[in-house]
Tab-separated table of C-alpha atoms in Angstrom:
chain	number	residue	atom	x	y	z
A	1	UNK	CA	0.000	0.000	0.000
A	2	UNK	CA	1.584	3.335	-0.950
A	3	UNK	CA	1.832	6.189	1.411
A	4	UNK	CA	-1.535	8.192	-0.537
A	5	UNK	CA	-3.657	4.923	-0.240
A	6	UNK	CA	-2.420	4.230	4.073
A	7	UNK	CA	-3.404	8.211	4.233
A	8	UNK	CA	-6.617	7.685	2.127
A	9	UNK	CA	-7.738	4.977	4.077
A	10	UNK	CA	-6.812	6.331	7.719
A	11	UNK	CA	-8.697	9.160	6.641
A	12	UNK	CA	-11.821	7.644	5.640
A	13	UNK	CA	-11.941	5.805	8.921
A	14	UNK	CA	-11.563	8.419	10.523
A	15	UNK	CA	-14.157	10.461	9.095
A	16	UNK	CA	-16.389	7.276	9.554
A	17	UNK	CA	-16.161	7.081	13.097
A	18	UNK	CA	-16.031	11.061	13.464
A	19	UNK	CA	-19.745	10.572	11.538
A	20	UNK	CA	-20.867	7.791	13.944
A	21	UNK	CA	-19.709	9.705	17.058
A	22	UNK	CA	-21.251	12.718	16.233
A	23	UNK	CA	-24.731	10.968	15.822
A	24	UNK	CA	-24.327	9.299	18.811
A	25	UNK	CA	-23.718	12.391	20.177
A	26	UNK	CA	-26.788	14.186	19.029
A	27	UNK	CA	-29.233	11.128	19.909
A	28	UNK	CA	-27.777	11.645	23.580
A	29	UNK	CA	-28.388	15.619	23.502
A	30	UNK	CA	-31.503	15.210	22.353
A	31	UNK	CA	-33.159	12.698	24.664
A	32	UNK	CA	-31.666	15.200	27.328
A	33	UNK	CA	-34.180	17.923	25.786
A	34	UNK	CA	-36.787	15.375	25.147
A	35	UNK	CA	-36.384	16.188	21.543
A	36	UNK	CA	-35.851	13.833	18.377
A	37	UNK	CA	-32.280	14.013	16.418
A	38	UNK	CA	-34.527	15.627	13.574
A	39	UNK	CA	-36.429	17.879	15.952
A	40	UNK	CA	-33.117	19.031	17.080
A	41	UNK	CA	-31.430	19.536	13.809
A	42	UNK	CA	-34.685	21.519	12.950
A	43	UNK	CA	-33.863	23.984	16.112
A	44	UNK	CA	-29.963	23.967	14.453
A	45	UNK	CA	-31.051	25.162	11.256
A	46	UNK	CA	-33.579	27.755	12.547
A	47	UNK	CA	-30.667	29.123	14.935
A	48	UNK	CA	-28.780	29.854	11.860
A	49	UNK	CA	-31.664	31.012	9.792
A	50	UNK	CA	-33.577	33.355	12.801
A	51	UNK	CA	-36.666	31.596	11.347
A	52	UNK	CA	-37.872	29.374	7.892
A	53	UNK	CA	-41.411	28.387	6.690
A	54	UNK	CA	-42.219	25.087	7.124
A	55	UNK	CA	-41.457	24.358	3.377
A	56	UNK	CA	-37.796	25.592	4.254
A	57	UNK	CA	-37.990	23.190	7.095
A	58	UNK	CA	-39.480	20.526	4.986
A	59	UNK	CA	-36.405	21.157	2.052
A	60	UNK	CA	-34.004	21.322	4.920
A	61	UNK	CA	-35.013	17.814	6.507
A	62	UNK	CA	-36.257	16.369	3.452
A	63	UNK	CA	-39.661	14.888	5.471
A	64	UNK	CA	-42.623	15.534	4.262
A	65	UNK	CA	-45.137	18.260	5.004
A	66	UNK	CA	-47.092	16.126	7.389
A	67	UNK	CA	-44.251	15.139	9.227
A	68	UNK	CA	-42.495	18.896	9.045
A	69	UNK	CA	-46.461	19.584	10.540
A	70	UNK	CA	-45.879	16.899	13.507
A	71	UNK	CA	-42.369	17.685	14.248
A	72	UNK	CA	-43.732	21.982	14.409
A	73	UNK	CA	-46.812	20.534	16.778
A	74	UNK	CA	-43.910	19.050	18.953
A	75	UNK	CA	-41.201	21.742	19.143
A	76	UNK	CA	-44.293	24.286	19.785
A	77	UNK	CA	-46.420	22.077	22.727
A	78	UNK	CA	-41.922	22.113	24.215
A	79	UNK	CA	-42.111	25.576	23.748
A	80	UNK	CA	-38.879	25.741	21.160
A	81	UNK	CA	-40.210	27.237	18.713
A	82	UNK	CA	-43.674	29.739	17.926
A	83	UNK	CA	-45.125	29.412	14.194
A	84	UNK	CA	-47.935	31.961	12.310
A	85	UNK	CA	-49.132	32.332	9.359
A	86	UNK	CA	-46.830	34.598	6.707
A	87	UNK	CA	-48.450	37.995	6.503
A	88	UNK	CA	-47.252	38.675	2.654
A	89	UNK	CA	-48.687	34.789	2.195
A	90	UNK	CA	-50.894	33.552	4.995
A	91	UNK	CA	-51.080	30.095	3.069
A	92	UNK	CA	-47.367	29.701	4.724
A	93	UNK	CA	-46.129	28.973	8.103
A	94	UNK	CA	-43.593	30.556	9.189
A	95	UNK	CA	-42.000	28.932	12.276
A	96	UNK	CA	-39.447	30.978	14.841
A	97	UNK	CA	-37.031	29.467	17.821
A	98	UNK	CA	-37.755	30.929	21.276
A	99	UNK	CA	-34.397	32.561	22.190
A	100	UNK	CA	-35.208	31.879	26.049
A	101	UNK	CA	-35.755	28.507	25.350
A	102	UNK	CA	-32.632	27.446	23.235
A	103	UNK	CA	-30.478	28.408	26.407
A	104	UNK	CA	-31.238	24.955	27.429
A	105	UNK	CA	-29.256	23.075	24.543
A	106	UNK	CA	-26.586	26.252	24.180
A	107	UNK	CA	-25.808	24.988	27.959
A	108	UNK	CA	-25.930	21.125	26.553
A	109	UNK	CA	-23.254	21.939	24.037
A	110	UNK	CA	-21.488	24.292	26.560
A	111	UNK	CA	-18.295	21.662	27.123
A	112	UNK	CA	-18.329	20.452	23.885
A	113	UNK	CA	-18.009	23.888	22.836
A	114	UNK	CA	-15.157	24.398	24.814
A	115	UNK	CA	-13.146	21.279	23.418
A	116	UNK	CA	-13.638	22.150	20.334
A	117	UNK	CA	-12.434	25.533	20.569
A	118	UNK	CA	-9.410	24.337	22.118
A	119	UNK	CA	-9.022	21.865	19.388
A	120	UNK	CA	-8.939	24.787	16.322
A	121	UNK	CA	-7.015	27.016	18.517
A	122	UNK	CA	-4.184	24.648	17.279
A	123	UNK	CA	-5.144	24.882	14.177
A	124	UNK	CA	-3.595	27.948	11.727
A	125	UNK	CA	-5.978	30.134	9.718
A	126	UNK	CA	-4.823	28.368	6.471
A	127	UNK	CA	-5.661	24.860	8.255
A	128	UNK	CA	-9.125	26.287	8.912
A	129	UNK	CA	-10.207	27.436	5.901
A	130	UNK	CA	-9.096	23.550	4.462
A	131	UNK	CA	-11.637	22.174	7.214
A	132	UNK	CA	-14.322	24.645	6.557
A	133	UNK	CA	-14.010	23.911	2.596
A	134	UNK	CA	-13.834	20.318	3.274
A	135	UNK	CA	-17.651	20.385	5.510
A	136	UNK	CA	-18.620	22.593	2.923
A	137	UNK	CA	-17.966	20.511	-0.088
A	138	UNK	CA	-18.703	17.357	1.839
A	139	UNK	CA	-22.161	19.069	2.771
A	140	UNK	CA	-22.461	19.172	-1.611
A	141	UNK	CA	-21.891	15.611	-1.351
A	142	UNK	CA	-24.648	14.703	1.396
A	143	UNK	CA	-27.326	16.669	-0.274
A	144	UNK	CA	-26.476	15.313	-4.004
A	145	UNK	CA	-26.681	11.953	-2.343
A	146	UNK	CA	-29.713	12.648	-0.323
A	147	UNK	CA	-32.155	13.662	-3.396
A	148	UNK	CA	-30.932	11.058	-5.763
A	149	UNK	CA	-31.711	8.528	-3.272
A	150	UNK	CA	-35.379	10.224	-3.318
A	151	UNK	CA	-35.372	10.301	-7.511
């Protein structure tokens, strides 16, 4: 085995088990907020968005609108999130986190958080940018794979 192929494979291991972790990981966080893994991903992308209609939602987590409907009911009657009708479109919902309420998995991730900021602050700038292009192209890769599995 050359040198490329040993590297190749170490690093596809490694970003195997990184994968398996990290959903082991988020099952764990979210039975501690009585949430589902896709409930909680739901809050992740609304914390990055502010807030989404539920067709965002629906795109985002490619379920369908019944189930985005369910999993709104759910984060709503847990008091996560508040949804309303659109006012420029009142045949969408639009569906907002509850900044009071996402304390409680900010203080979840609070030593994780820490770790991993510890971890990059070993990293250079140039090293950084080469991990953030890396999620971001392997985030391309996920969502190619995820809608020609639904074709």
């Amino acid at each position: 085995m050359t040198d490329r192929e040993e590297a190749l494979a170490e690093f596809m291991r490694a970003g195997r088990e990184s994968s398996r972790l990290s959903v082991l990981f988020r099952h764990a966080l979210a039975a501690k907020l009585g949430l589902t893994v896709t409930d909680m991903e739901c809050l992740d992308f609304l914390m990055d968005t502010g807030s989404a209609t539920a067709g965002q939602l629906a795109e985002q987590t490619n379920l369908t609108t019944g189930a985005i409907t369910s999993m709104i009911r759910r984060l709503e009657q847990a008091g996560y999130v508040t949804s309303g009708r659109d006012p420029a479109d009142r045949r969408r919902v639009v569906v907002t986190p509850v900044p009071e309420r996402l304390d409680d998995g900010r203080a979840l991730f609070a030593s994780f958080g820490q770790r991993v900021g510890r971890l990059v602050d070993e990293y250079s700038t140039a090293e950084l940018r080469l991990l953030a292009r890396h999620y971001d192209r392997m985030s391309e890769i996920y969502r190619a794979e995820i809608v020609s599995r639904d074709s």
